[in-house]
Amino acid sequence: MYKKFSLLMFLLSVVGSVAAAAPADADTVRHSVVEHLLKKPMPRAINIDLHLRTALHANFPKPQTGKDETSFRFDYIVLDIHGEVTPKLSYKYLQRLNKGARVGEMDNLSSGIDYAWVKYQFDSRFAVQAGRHALFVGGFEYEEYPVDVYDYAGIINNISCYLNGVSFFYSPSATQQLGLQVLNNRQGSMTEAFGVMPEDWEAPSVPLYYSLAWNSSYIDNRLKMRYALTTGELARDKWAFYVSGGIQWQTCKVAAYFDAAYHRSEVDHLGVVRHMVLDSEGAIWNGAGRNVEYLTLTANLNYRFLKKWNLHLKGYYDRGSVCKASEQFAEGNYLSAWGYDAGVEFYPMGDRNMHLYFNVGGKNHRRCRLPETVTPRDMLRFSLGFICRLPVL
């Protein structure tokens, strides 16, 4: 492990020295490749971006295999097509090209497609959005570009957030927004989403989520708050409840936020607790989980100590428990874990389009002492790579 770490540090110093020697470029946030080649601006009715993240990852050990592993890996290849047809009508299509293409029976859409929506802005206050888009979740980690998040914390890492439905928005002022949302509460079948169902469980007649959101900003957008409340019937007479929120403080050099998310459900559709339980043959339980609670607390800090250099720190606590015993699930605390991310990022062009990064991420689990359970492996990973959101058109 020491030799691998030394090799990674050497590679980081080489990349850093080469990048530091690169000439600074103008801000290219919306200066696309096609605009550069044709030397004329393109209409904003269609924008095509390519999101890329690839890195050399060293895992000690890799959670899936339990063995140390070092390899180059593409974490994200994303095609993002968006634009404004008119000042009132906009759209977005976003697909992960390195994610499976299983079509869900509920919404008849590939699981690799995160966004496929249109939005109509009636006036400065009212808007409606329809199609596959993100479930309302309070907090700020959820709002970041996925390509920029090295490891999601707890609940956010396990929730099925891209779902089909409709959302309504009302903005009484430029600093306040209220949202009402109705979405499918799964993409595919109940078995795919929750595990093998007990024989006495029935499908709900209306398998939907109902969500409320409140977003606000203060002090010239330096202070922001995001809150959300969601409920839905996952199986007949078995409901889930989410409460989440976050607060962010941002200046020209510092951006920090604190998020909290609590989830309680009669069906373990997040799946973390039920995948810690063993069946009578010692294999991972493939049935549904019951009566679970999850709590995640996340703190994040970005410090832009130089124009092109950023320091990133994140820590989070993740807990999962069963609040009422049932057949296979004893009452008690199953998951108790601390996670962290720390790294440095270099932006050679001074904008958000591309940066090189070195990151250390890990998660340590407290051993679950309940019978017939298995505790997830601790994780430690060193990553050296680049992130690019390339405006193609």
CSV table of C-alpha atoms in Angstrom, one decimal:
chain,number,residue,atom,x,y,z
A,1,MET,CA,0.0,0.0,0.0
A,2,TYR,CA,2.9,2.4,0.8
A,3,LYS,CA,4.5,1.8,-2.6
A,4,LYS,CA,1.2,2.4,-4.4
A,5,PHE,CA,0.6,5.6,-2.4
A,6,SER,CA,4.1,6.9,-3.2
A,7,LEU,CA,3.5,6.2,-6.9
A,8,LEU,CA,0.3,8.1,-6.9
A,9,MET,CA,1.9,11.1,-5.1
A,10,PHE,CA,4.7,11.1,-7.8
A,11,LEU,CA,2.1,11.0,-10.6
A,12,LEU,CA,0.2,13.9,-9.0
A,13,SER,CA,3.4,16.0,-8.8
A,14,VAL,CA,4.1,15.4,-12.5
A,15,VAL,CA,0.6,16.2,-13.6
A,16,GLY,CA,0.5,19.3,-11.3
A,17,SER,CA,3.8,20.6,-12.7
A,18,VAL,CA,2.7,20.1,-16.3
A,19,ALA,CA,-0.7,21.7,-15.7
A,20,ALA,CA,0.8,24.7,-13.9
A,21,ALA,CA,2.9,25.4,-16.9
A,22,ALA,CA,-0.1,25.5,-19.2
A,23,PRO,CA,-1.1,29.0,-20.4
A,24,ALA,CA,-4.3,30.4,-18.8
A,25,ASP,CA,-7.3,30.5,-21.2
A,26,ALA,CA,-10.4,32.7,-21.2
A,27,ASP,CA,-13.6,31.5,-19.6
A,28,THR,CA,-15.1,28.9,-21.9
A,29,VAL,CA,-18.3,28.1,-19.9
A,30,ARG,CA,-20.5,28.4,-23.0
A,31,HIS,CA,-17.9,28.8,-25.7
A,32,SER,CA,-18.4,25.5,-27.6
A,33,VAL,CA,-16.1,23.6,-29.8
A,34,VAL,CA,-18.4,24.3,-32.9
A,35,GLU,CA,-18.4,28.0,-32.1
A,36,HIS,CA,-14.6,27.9,-31.9
A,37,LEU,CA,-14.3,26.2,-35.2
A,38,LEU,CA,-16.8,28.2,-37.1
A,39,LYS,CA,-15.9,31.4,-35.3
A,40,LYS,CA,-19.5,32.5,-34.8
A,41,PRO,CA,-22.0,32.1,-32.0
A,42,MET,CA,-24.5,29.3,-32.1
A,43,PRO,CA,-28.2,29.6,-31.3
A,44,ARG,CA,-29.1,28.7,-27.7
A,45,ALA,CA,-32.1,26.6,-28.9
A,46,ILE,CA,-29.8,23.5,-28.7
A,47,ASN,CA,-26.7,23.0,-26.6
A,48,ILE,CA,-24.8,19.7,-26.5
A,49,ASP,CA,-22.3,19.1,-23.6
A,50,LEU,CA,-20.2,16.0,-22.9
A,51,HIS,CA,-19.4,15.3,-19.3
A,52,LEU,CA,-16.4,13.1,-18.7
A,53,ARG,CA,-14.6,11.8,-15.5
A,54,THR,CA,-11.8,9.3,-15.7
A,55,ALA,CA,-9.1,8.6,-13.2
A,56,LEU,CA,-6.5,6.2,-11.9
A,57,HIS,CA,-8.2,4.6,-8.8
A,58,ALA,CA,-6.3,2.7,-6.1
A,59,ASN,CA,-8.7,0.8,-3.8
A,60,PHE,CA,-7.6,-0.7,-0.5
A,61,PRO,CA,-9.5,-3.0,-0.8
A,62,LYS,CA,-12.1,-2.8,-3.4
A,63,PRO,CA,-15.5,-3.2,-1.6
A,64,GLN,CA,-16.9,-5.7,-4.2
A,65,THR,CA,-14.0,-8.1,-4.1
A,66,GLY,CA,-12.2,-7.5,-0.9
A,67,LYS,CA,-8.9,-7.3,-2.7
A,68,ASP,CA,-6.6,-4.3,-3.4
A,69,GLU,CA,-7.0,-3.0,-7.0
A,70,THR,CA,-5.5,-0.2,-9.0
A,71,SER,CA,-6.8,0.6,-12.5
A,72,PHE,CA,-7.8,3.4,-14.8
A,73,ARG,CA,-11.6,3.8,-14.9
A,74,PHE,CA,-14.2,5.9,-16.6
A,75,ASP,CA,-16.6,7.0,-13.9
A,76,TYR,CA,-18.8,9.1,-16.1
A,77,ILE,CA,-19.5,9.6,-19.8
A,78,VAL,CA,-22.6,11.7,-20.1
A,79,LEU,CA,-24.4,13.2,-23.1
A,80,ASP,CA,-26.3,16.4,-22.1
A,81,ILE,CA,-28.6,18.0,-24.7
A,82,HIS,CA,-30.5,21.1,-23.5
A,83,GLY,CA,-31.8,24.4,-24.7
A,84,GLU,CA,-34.6,27.0,-24.9
A,85,VAL,CA,-37.0,26.6,-27.8
A,86,THR,CA,-38.6,29.9,-26.8
A,87,PRO,CA,-38.0,32.2,-23.8
A,88,LYS,CA,-40.8,30.2,-22.1
A,89,LEU,CA,-40.2,26.6,-23.3
A,90,SER,CA,-37.0,24.7,-22.4
A,91,TYR,CA,-35.9,21.1,-22.4
A,92,LYS,CA,-33.2,18.7,-21.2
A,93,TYR,CA,-32.1,15.2,-22.2
A,94,LEU,CA,-29.2,13.7,-20.3
A,95,GLN,CA,-28.0,10.1,-20.7
A,96,ARG,CA,-25.1,8.2,-19.0
A,97,LEU,CA,-23.4,6.3,-21.8
A,98,ASN,CA,-21.5,4.0,-19.4
A,99,LYS,CA,-24.6,2.9,-17.5
A,100,GLY,CA,-26.8,-0.1,-18.3
A,101,ALA,CA,-29.7,0.4,-20.6
A,102,ARG,CA,-32.4,-1.7,-18.8
A,103,VAL,CA,-35.9,-0.4,-19.7
A,104,GLY,CA,-38.2,-0.1,-16.6
A,105,GLU,CA,-41.6,-1.6,-16.9
A,106,MET,CA,-43.1,1.3,-15.0
A,107,ASP,CA,-42.0,4.3,-17.2
A,108,ASN,CA,-40.8,2.4,-20.3
A,109,LEU,CA,-37.5,4.4,-20.3
A,110,SER,CA,-33.9,3.3,-20.1
A,111,SER,CA,-32.3,3.5,-16.7
A,112,GLY,CA,-29.3,5.1,-18.3
A,113,ILE,CA,-31.4,8.3,-19.1
A,114,ASP,CA,-31.4,10.6,-16.1
A,115,TYR,CA,-33.3,13.5,-17.6
A,116,ALA,CA,-35.9,13.7,-20.4
A,117,TRP,CA,-38.1,16.7,-19.7
A,118,VAL,CA,-39.7,19.8,-21.0
A,119,LYS,CA,-40.5,22.9,-18.9
A,120,TYR,CA,-42.9,25.7,-19.6
A,121,GLN,CA,-42.5,29.1,-17.8
A,122,PHE,CA,-45.8,30.8,-17.8
A,123,ASP,CA,-44.4,34.0,-16.3
A,124,SER,CA,-41.8,35.0,-13.7
A,125,ARG,CA,-43.7,33.2,-11.0
A,126,PHE,CA,-45.3,30.0,-12.4
A,127,ALA,CA,-43.7,27.1,-14.2
A,128,VAL,CA,-44.5,23.4,-14.9
A,129,GLN,CA,-42.0,20.6,-15.7
A,130,ALA,CA,-42.9,17.2,-17.1
A,131,GLY,CA,-41.0,14.0,-18.0
A,132,ARG,CA,-38.2,12.2,-16.2
A,133,HIS,CA,-36.5,14.6,-13.8
A,134,ALA,CA,-35.1,14.6,-10.3
A,135,LEU,CA,-37.1,13.9,-7.1
A,136,PHE,CA,-37.2,16.8,-4.7
A,137,VAL,CA,-34.5,16.3,-2.1
A,138,GLY,CA,-33.4,19.1,0.2
A,139,GLY,CA,-29.7,20.0,0.6
A,140,PHE,CA,-26.8,20.9,-1.6
A,141,GLU,CA,-24.9,17.7,-2.3
A,142,TYR,CA,-27.9,16.5,-4.3
A,143,GLU,CA,-27.8,19.7,-6.5
A,144,GLU,CA,-24.2,19.3,-7.6
A,145,TYR,CA,-23.3,17.9,-11.0
A,146,PRO,CA,-22.9,14.2,-10.5
A,147,VAL,CA,-19.6,14.2,-12.4
A,148,ASP,CA,-18.2,16.6,-9.7
A,149,VAL,CA,-19.2,14.4,-6.7
A,150,TYR,CA,-16.5,11.9,-5.9
A,151,ASP,CA,-18.6,9.9,-3.5
A,152,TYR,CA,-22.2,10.6,-2.5
A,153,ALA,CA,-23.1,10.4,1.2
A,154,GLY,CA,-25.5,7.8,2.6
A,155,ILE,CA,-29.2,8.3,1.6
A,156,ILE,CA,-28.3,10.3,-1.5
A,157,ASN,CA,-26.0,7.5,-2.7
A,158,ASN,CA,-28.9,4.9,-2.6
A,159,ILE,CA,-32.0,6.8,-3.5
A,160,SER,CA,-33.7,6.3,-6.9
A,161,CYS,CA,-33.9,10.0,-7.8
A,162,TYR,CA,-34.6,10.1,-11.6
A,163,LEU,CA,-38.2,9.4,-12.0
A,164,ASN,CA,-41.1,10.2,-14.4
A,165,GLY,CA,-43.8,12.7,-13.5
A,166,VAL,CA,-44.7,16.3,-13.2
A,167,SER,CA,-43.5,19.3,-11.0
A,168,PHE,CA,-45.1,22.7,-10.4
A,169,PHE,CA,-43.1,25.7,-9.3
A,170,TYR,CA,-44.2,29.0,-7.8
A,171,SER,CA,-41.7,31.8,-7.1
A,172,PRO,CA,-43.3,34.6,-5.1
A,173,SER,CA,-40.0,36.6,-5.3
A,174,ALA,CA,-36.5,36.3,-6.9
A,175,THR,CA,-35.2,34.7,-3.7
A,176,GLN,CA,-38.0,32.3,-2.8
A,177,GLN,CA,-39.3,29.2,-4.7
A,178,LEU,CA,-41.9,26.6,-3.7
A,179,GLY,CA,-42.3,23.3,-5.6
A,180,LEU,CA,-45.0,20.6,-5.7
A,181,GLN,CA,-44.2,17.3,-7.4
A,182,VAL,CA,-45.9,14.0,-8.3
A,183,LEU,CA,-43.6,11.3,-9.6
A,184,ASN,CA,-43.5,7.5,-10.0
A,185,ASN,CA,-41.9,6.0,-6.9
A,186,ARG,CA,-40.0,3.4,-9.0
A,187,GLN,CA,-38.8,2.8,-12.5
A,188,GLY,CA,-39.4,-1.0,-12.8
A,189,SER,CA,-41.2,-3.8,-11.0
A,190,MET,CA,-41.6,-4.0,-7.2
A,191,THR,CA,-39.2,-7.0,-7.1
A,192,GLU,CA,-36.5,-5.0,-8.9
A,193,ALA,CA,-37.0,-2.1,-6.6
A,194,PHE,CA,-37.6,-3.7,-3.2
A,195,GLY,CA,-36.5,-7.4,-3.4
A,196,VAL,CA,-38.7,-10.5,-3.4
A,197,MET,CA,-42.1,-9.6,-2.0
A,198,PRO,CA,-43.9,-11.6,0.8
A,199,GLU,CA,-47.0,-13.4,-0.5
A,200,ASP,CA,-49.3,-11.2,1.5
A,201,TRP,CA,-47.9,-7.9,0.0
A,202,GLU,CA,-49.9,-6.2,-2.7
A,203,ALA,CA,-48.9,-3.5,-5.2
A,204,PRO,CA,-50.3,-0.1,-4.4
A,205,SER,CA,-53.1,1.2,-6.6
A,206,VAL,CA,-51.2,4.5,-7.0
A,207,PRO,CA,-47.4,4.0,-6.8
A,208,LEU,CA,-46.4,7.6,-6.7
A,209,TYR,CA,-44.3,10.0,-4.7
A,210,TYR,CA,-45.7,13.3,-3.5
A,211,SER,CA,-43.2,16.0,-2.7
A,212,LEU,CA,-43.0,19.6,-1.4
A,213,ALA,CA,-39.9,21.8,-1.7
A,214,TRP,CA,-38.8,25.2,-0.5
A,215,ASN,CA,-35.7,26.9,-1.8
A,216,SER,CA,-34.5,30.3,-0.7
A,217,SER,CA,-31.6,32.7,-0.7
A,218,TYR,CA,-30.5,35.7,1.4
A,219,ILE,CA,-27.7,38.3,1.7
A,220,ASP,CA,-27.2,38.6,-2.1
A,221,ASN,CA,-27.2,34.8,-2.6
A,222,ARG,CA,-24.4,34.2,-0.1
A,223,LEU,CA,-26.8,32.3,2.2
A,224,LYS,CA,-29.0,29.6,0.7
A,225,MET,CA,-31.4,27.0,2.1
A,226,ARG,CA,-33.1,24.0,0.5
A,227,TYR,CA,-35.7,21.8,2.2
A,228,ALA,CA,-38.0,19.0,0.9
A,229,LEU,CA,-40.6,16.6,2.2
A,230,THR,CA,-41.6,13.5,0.4
A,231,THR,CA,-44.0,10.6,1.0
A,232,GLY,CA,-45.3,7.7,-1.1
A,233,GLU,CA,-47.0,4.3,-0.9
A,234,LEU,CA,-44.5,1.7,-1.9
A,235,ALA,CA,-46.7,-1.4,-1.3
A,236,ARG,CA,-50.4,-1.6,-0.3
A,237,ASP,CA,-50.7,0.3,3.0
A,238,LYS,CA,-46.9,0.6,3.4
A,239,TRP,CA,-45.5,4.1,3.1
A,240,ALA,CA,-42.2,5.9,3.0
A,241,PHE,CA,-41.3,9.4,4.4
A,242,TYR,CA,-38.4,11.6,3.6
A,243,VAL,CA,-37.4,14.8,5.3
A,244,SER,CA,-34.3,16.6,4.1
A,245,GLY,CA,-32.6,20.0,4.1
A,246,GLY,CA,-29.5,22.0,3.9
A,247,ILE,CA,-27.9,25.4,4.4
A,248,GLN,CA,-25.0,26.8,2.4
A,249,TRP,CA,-22.7,29.8,2.8
A,250,GLN,CA,-20.8,31.0,-0.2
A,251,THR,CA,-18.3,33.8,-0.9
A,252,CYS,CA,-15.8,34.3,-3.7
A,253,LYS,CA,-13.3,31.9,-2.1
A,254,VAL,CA,-15.3,29.7,0.3
A,255,ALA,CA,-18.4,27.6,-0.2
A,256,ALA,CA,-19.6,25.4,2.7
A,257,TYR,CA,-22.8,23.5,3.3
A,258,PHE,CA,-24.4,21.2,5.9
A,259,ASP,CA,-27.1,18.7,4.8
A,260,ALA,CA,-29.3,16.4,6.8
A,261,ALA,CA,-31.6,13.7,5.5
A,262,TYR,CA,-33.9,11.4,7.4
A,263,HIS,CA,-35.9,8.6,5.8
A,264,ARG,CA,-38.4,6.2,7.4
A,265,SER,CA,-40.2,3.5,5.5
A,266,GLU,CA,-42.2,0.3,6.0
A,267,VAL,CA,-40.3,-1.1,2.9
A,268,ASP,CA,-36.5,-0.9,2.6
A,269,HIS,CA,-36.3,0.4,-0.9
A,270,LEU,CA,-32.9,2.0,-0.3
A,271,GLY,CA,-31.7,-1.6,0.3
A,272,VAL,CA,-28.7,-1.0,2.6
A,273,VAL,CA,-30.1,-2.7,5.6
A,274,ARG,CA,-31.7,-5.6,3.8
A,275,HIS,CA,-28.4,-6.3,2.0
A,276,MET,CA,-26.7,-6.6,5.3
A,277,VAL,CA,-29.0,-9.5,6.4
A,278,LEU,CA,-28.1,-13.2,5.7
A,279,ASP,CA,-30.6,-15.9,4.9
A,280,SER,CA,-30.6,-19.4,6.4
A,281,GLU,CA,-27.9,-20.6,3.9
A,282,GLY,CA,-25.6,-17.7,4.7
A,283,ALA,CA,-26.2,-15.8,1.5
A,284,ILE,CA,-27.3,-12.1,1.2
A,285,TRP,CA,-31.0,-11.8,1.8
A,286,ASN,CA,-32.9,-11.2,-1.5
A,287,GLY,CA,-36.3,-10.5,0.0
A,288,ALA,CA,-37.8,-7.2,1.0
A,289,GLY,CA,-36.8,-5.3,4.1
A,290,ARG,CA,-39.2,-3.9,6.6
A,291,ASN,CA,-39.6,-0.9,9.0
A,292,VAL,CA,-36.3,0.9,8.4
A,293,GLU,CA,-34.9,4.2,9.3
A,294,TYR,CA,-31.9,6.0,7.7
A,295,LEU,CA,-30.1,9.2,8.8
A,296,THR,CA,-27.3,11.0,6.9
A,297,LEU,CA,-25.5,14.1,8.0
A,298,THR,CA,-23.0,15.8,5.6
A,299,ALA,CA,-20.6,18.7,5.9
A,300,ASN,CA,-18.7,20.0,2.9
A,301,LEU,CA,-16.1,22.8,2.3
A,302,ASN,CA,-14.5,24.1,-0.8
A,303,TYR,CA,-11.8,26.7,-0.5
A,304,ARG,CA,-10.5,28.4,-3.6
A,305,PHE,CA,-7.2,29.5,-2.1
A,306,LEU,CA,-5.8,30.5,-5.5
A,307,LYS,CA,-7.6,31.5,-8.7
A,308,LYS,CA,-7.0,28.1,-10.3
A,309,TRP,CA,-6.6,25.9,-7.2
A,310,ASN,CA,-9.3,24.6,-4.9
A,311,LEU,CA,-9.2,22.5,-1.7
A,312,HIS,CA,-12.1,20.2,-1.1
A,313,LEU,CA,-13.1,18.6,2.2
A,314,LYS,CA,-16.2,16.5,3.0
A,315,GLY,CA,-17.3,14.4,5.9
A,316,TYR,CA,-20.5,12.5,6.6
A,317,TYR,CA,-22.2,10.2,9.1
A,318,ASP,CA,-24.5,7.4,7.9
A,319,ARG,CA,-26.9,5.4,10.0
A,320,GLY,CA,-29.4,2.7,9.2
A,321,SER,CA,-31.6,0.8,11.6
A,322,VAL,CA,-34.7,-1.4,12.0
A,323,CYS,CA,-37.3,0.4,14.2
A,324,LYS,CA,-39.7,-2.6,14.5
A,325,ALA,CA,-38.7,-6.3,14.4
A,326,SER,CA,-40.2,-8.6,11.8
A,327,GLU,CA,-39.4,-12.1,10.5
A,328,GLN,CA,-35.9,-11.8,9.3
A,329,PHE,CA,-35.0,-8.4,10.8
A,330,ALA,CA,-34.2,-7.9,14.4
A,331,GLU,CA,-34.8,-4.5,15.9
A,332,GLY,CA,-31.6,-2.4,16.3
A,333,ASN,CA,-28.9,-0.4,14.6
A,334,TYR,CA,-27.4,-2.2,11.5
A,335,LEU,CA,-25.3,0.5,9.9
A,336,SER,CA,-23.1,3.1,11.6
A,337,ALA,CA,-20.4,4.6,9.3
A,338,TRP,CA,-18.2,7.7,8.9
A,339,GLY,CA,-17.2,8.7,5.4
A,340,TYR,CA,-14.8,11.4,4.1
A,341,ASP,CA,-13.4,13.0,1.0
A,342,ALA,CA,-10.4,15.3,0.8
A,343,GLY,CA,-8.5,16.5,-2.2
A,344,VAL,CA,-7.0,19.3,-4.3
A,345,GLU,CA,-8.3,20.4,-7.7
A,346,PHE,CA,-6.6,22.5,-10.4
A,347,TYR,CA,-8.6,24.4,-13.0
A,348,PRO,CA,-6.1,25.2,-15.9
A,349,MET,CA,-8.6,27.5,-17.8
A,350,GLY,CA,-9.9,29.2,-14.6
A,351,ASP,CA,-13.5,28.1,-15.3
A,352,ARG,CA,-15.6,25.1,-14.3
A,353,ASN,CA,-15.3,23.2,-17.6
A,354,MET,CA,-12.2,21.1,-16.8
A,355,HIS,CA,-10.1,20.4,-13.8
A,356,LEU,CA,-7.5,17.9,-12.7
A,357,TYR,CA,-7.9,16.4,-9.2
A,358,PHE,CA,-6.3,14.2,-6.6
A,359,ASN,CA,-8.7,12.9,-4.0
A,360,VAL,CA,-8.7,10.6,-1.0
A,361,GLY,CA,-12.0,9.0,-0.1
A,362,GLY,CA,-13.0,6.5,2.5
A,363,LYS,CA,-15.7,5.0,4.6
A,364,ASN,CA,-15.3,3.2,8.0
A,365,HIS,CA,-18.1,1.0,9.3
A,366,ARG,CA,-18.8,0.0,12.9
A,367,ARG,CA,-19.3,-3.7,13.1
A,368,CYS,CA,-23.0,-4.7,13.3
A,369,ARG,CA,-23.4,-7.1,16.3
A,370,LEU,CA,-26.9,-8.3,15.4
A,371,PRO,CA,-27.2,-12.0,14.6
A,372,GLU,CA,-27.2,-13.2,10.9
A,373,THR,CA,-25.8,-10.0,9.5
A,374,VAL,CA,-22.7,-8.9,7.6
A,375,THR,CA,-21.0,-5.5,7.9
A,376,PRO,CA,-20.0,-3.7,4.6
A,377,ARG,CA,-16.2,-3.5,4.1
A,378,ASP,CA,-14.4,-0.4,5.0
A,379,MET,CA,-13.3,1.5,1.9
A,380,LEU,CA,-10.1,3.6,1.1
A,381,ARG,CA,-9.5,5.0,-2.3
A,382,PHE,CA,-6.9,7.3,-3.9
A,383,SER,CA,-7.9,8.9,-7.2
A,384,LEU,CA,-5.9,10.9,-9.7
A,385,GLY,CA,-7.7,12.1,-12.8
A,386,PHE,CA,-9.6,14.8,-14.6
A,387,ILE,CA,-13.2,16.0,-14.9
A,388,CYS,CA,-14.4,17.8,-18.0
A,389,ARG,CA,-17.8,19.3,-19.1
A,390,LEU,CA,-17.0,20.0,-22.7
A,391,PRO,CA,-19.4,22.3,-24.6
A,392,VAL,CA,-19.6,20.6,-28.0
A,393,LEU,CA,-22.3,22.7,-29.6
